[in-house]
Short mmCIF file of C-alpha atoms in Angstrom, two decimals:
data_model
loop_
_atom_site.label_atom_id
_atom_site.label_comp_id
_atom_site.label_asym_id
_atom_site.label_seq_id
_atom_site.Cartn_x
_atom_site.Cartn_y
_atom_site.Cartn_z
CA UNK A 6 0.00 0.00 0.00
CA UNK A 7 1.19 3.50 -0.86
CA UNK A 8 0.26 5.75 2.11
CA UNK A 9 -1.70 8.89 1.21
CA UNK A 10 -1.91 10.10 4.81
CA UNK A 11 -0.66 8.86 8.17
CA UNK A 12 -2.19 9.75 11.53
CA UNK A 13 -0.18 9.53 14.73
CA UNK A 14 -1.47 9.14 18.27
CA UNK A 15 0.19 8.38 21.58
CA UNK A 16 -1.47 6.69 24.55
CA UNK A 17 0.03 7.27 27.99
CA UNK A 18 -0.88 6.43 31.56
CA UNK A 19 -2.57 3.13 32.23
CA UNK A 20 -4.03 2.29 28.82
CA UNK A 21 -7.79 2.49 29.13
CA UNK A 22 -7.33 4.67 32.24
CA UNK A 23 -4.91 7.10 30.69
CA UNK A 24 -4.65 9.77 28.08
CA UNK A 25 -4.42 9.88 24.30
CA UNK A 26 -3.44 12.63 21.94
CA UNK A 27 -2.68 12.97 18.26
CA UNK A 28 0.59 14.48 17.10
CA UNK A 29 -1.26 17.46 15.61
CA UNK A 30 -3.17 18.11 18.86
CA UNK A 31 -6.64 17.76 17.29
CA UNK A 32 -7.47 14.93 19.68
CA UNK A 33 -6.28 15.31 23.24
CA UNK A 34 -8.40 13.54 25.82
CA UNK A 35 -8.52 11.47 28.94
CA UNK A 36 -9.50 7.83 28.74
CA UNK A 37 -11.46 5.80 31.26
CA UNK A 38 -12.85 2.31 31.46
CA UNK A 39 -16.65 2.43 30.91
CA UNK A 40 -18.87 1.89 33.95
CA UNK A 41 -20.26 -1.21 32.22
CA UNK A 42 -16.77 -2.74 32.45
CA UNK A 43 -16.20 -1.73 36.06
CA UNK A 44 -14.53 1.63 35.48
CA UNK A 45 -15.40 5.20 36.32
CA UNK A 46 -16.69 6.11 32.87
CA UNK A 47 -15.16 9.56 33.36
CA UNK A 48 -13.43 9.68 30.00
CA UNK A 49 -13.61 8.47 26.44
CA UNK A 50 -12.77 4.87 25.60
CA UNK A 51 -11.23 3.12 22.59
CA UNK A 52 -14.57 1.68 21.48
CA UNK A 53 -16.09 5.17 21.27
CA UNK A 54 -13.13 6.41 19.26
CA UNK A 55 -13.34 3.41 16.93
CA UNK A 56 -17.11 3.91 16.50
CA UNK A 57 -16.64 7.59 15.64
CA UNK A 58 -13.86 6.86 13.17
CA UNK A 59 -15.69 3.97 11.49
CA UNK A 60 -18.94 5.96 11.17
CA UNK A 61 -17.15 8.92 9.58
CA UNK A 62 -15.06 6.77 7.25
CA UNK A 63 -18.05 4.68 6.16
CA UNK A 64 -20.12 7.83 5.56
CA UNK A 65 -17.35 9.17 3.34
CA UNK A 66 -17.24 5.87 1.42
CA UNK A 67 -21.02 6.06 0.97
CA UNK A 68 -20.72 9.58 -0.45
CA UNK A 69 -17.88 8.49 -2.76
CA UNK A 70 -19.85 5.54 -4.12
CA UNK A 71 -22.92 7.72 -4.67
CA UNK A 72 -20.88 10.34 -6.56
CA UNK A 73 -19.34 7.65 -8.76
CA UNK A 74 -22.87 6.50 -9.63
CA UNK A 75 -24.04 10.12 -10.22
CA UNK A 76 -26.44 9.95 -7.25
CA UNK A 77 -26.91 13.10 -5.18
CA UNK A 78 -27.32 12.32 -1.49
CA UNK A 79 -28.66 14.73 1.12
CA UNK A 80 -29.22 14.40 4.85
CA UNK A 81 -27.56 10.97 5.05
CA UNK A 82 -26.07 9.57 8.22
CA UNK A 83 -24.11 6.57 9.43
CA UNK A 84 -24.25 5.42 13.02
CA UNK A 85 -21.74 2.93 14.42
CA UNK A 86 -22.17 0.74 17.48
CA UNK A 87 -18.97 -0.98 18.63
CA UNK A 88 -19.23 -3.78 21.18
CA UNK A 89 -16.42 -5.43 23.12
CA UNK A 90 -16.70 -8.84 24.69
CA UNK A 91 -14.91 -12.00 25.66
CA UNK A 92 -13.83 -14.35 22.90
CA UNK A 93 -14.16 -17.27 25.31
CA UNK A 94 -10.46 -18.15 25.17
CA UNK A 95 -9.10 -15.49 27.50
CA UNK A 96 -9.06 -12.67 24.96
CA UNK A 97 -11.42 -9.96 23.87
CA UNK A 98 -13.04 -9.20 20.54
CA UNK A 99 -15.07 -6.50 18.86
CA UNK A 100 -18.27 -6.43 16.84
CA UNK A 101 -19.63 -3.51 14.83
CA UNK A 102 -23.13 -2.56 13.76
CA UNK A 103 -23.41 0.18 11.14
CA UNK A 104 -26.76 1.86 10.57
CA UNK A 105 -27.06 3.78 7.31
CA UNK A 106 -29.86 6.29 6.74
CA UNK A 107 -30.53 7.62 3.24
CA UNK A 108 -33.78 9.60 3.25
CA UNK A 109 -36.05 9.56 0.21
CA UNK A 110 -34.36 6.56 -1.42
CA UNK A 111 -35.99 3.17 -1.95
CA UNK A 112 -34.71 0.64 0.60
CA UNK A 113 -33.28 -1.74 -1.99
CA UNK A 114 -31.30 1.02 -3.74
CA UNK A 115 -30.05 2.33 -0.39
CA UNK A 116 -28.92 -1.16 0.62
CA UNK A 117 -27.00 -1.54 -2.66
CA UNK A 118 -25.19 1.75 -2.00
CA UNK A 119 -24.41 0.72 1.58
CA UNK A 120 -23.10 -2.66 0.39
CA UNK A 121 -20.88 -0.91 -2.18
CA UNK A 122 -19.58 1.46 0.51
CA UNK A 123 -18.77 -1.57 2.67
CA UNK A 124 -16.59 -2.92 -0.15
CA UNK A 125 -14.54 0.31 -0.46
CA UNK A 126 -14.41 1.69 3.10
CA UNK A 127 -10.88 1.34 4.55
CA UNK A 128 -12.27 0.42 8.00
CA UNK A 129 -14.45 -2.27 6.44
CA UNK A 130 -11.50 -3.62 4.48
CA UNK A 131 -9.32 -3.63 7.61
CA UNK A 132 -11.89 -5.48 9.71
CA UNK A 133 -13.24 -7.89 7.08
CA UNK A 134 -12.70 -11.45 8.25
CA UNK A 135 -11.46 -10.26 11.65
CA UNK A 136 -14.60 -9.03 13.40
CA UNK A 137 -18.33 -9.22 12.78
CA UNK A 138 -19.61 -6.13 10.96
CA UNK A 139 -23.31 -5.75 10.21
CA UNK A 140 -24.50 -3.06 7.78
CA UNK A 141 -28.19 -2.17 8.05
CA UNK A 142 -30.14 0.44 6.13
CA UNK A 143 -32.71 2.25 8.23
CA UNK A 144 -35.76 3.78 6.60
CA UNK A 145 -36.08 6.66 9.08
#
């Protein structure tokens, strides 16, 4: 792969109970284990950051696919839900649910666009075969 852009971040402290910042200073925040996992919940967590990144990246892929097919999209959105859980063998794994909303487009056409975006999105390509990713088109 020929890199077009490289992001840099550094995590310090105690991992999930620490701090993370990007080299350009755009992200600079405290991290905390979520209450659901026994932590304080008084900070962001890696699953939230992954969900935000995946949603934005997938939304961009959706827009790119639509443009290539000469389809004008308005008021679209992509929501991402990232879950963490035990793999049953002492490790942990992730699962992702993506919810795509394309107002005023027939469901079948919207699903085709979402499926095409899933084929080109860098996050989808990175996770394919590694974690469960579900792409659903919502009609609301």
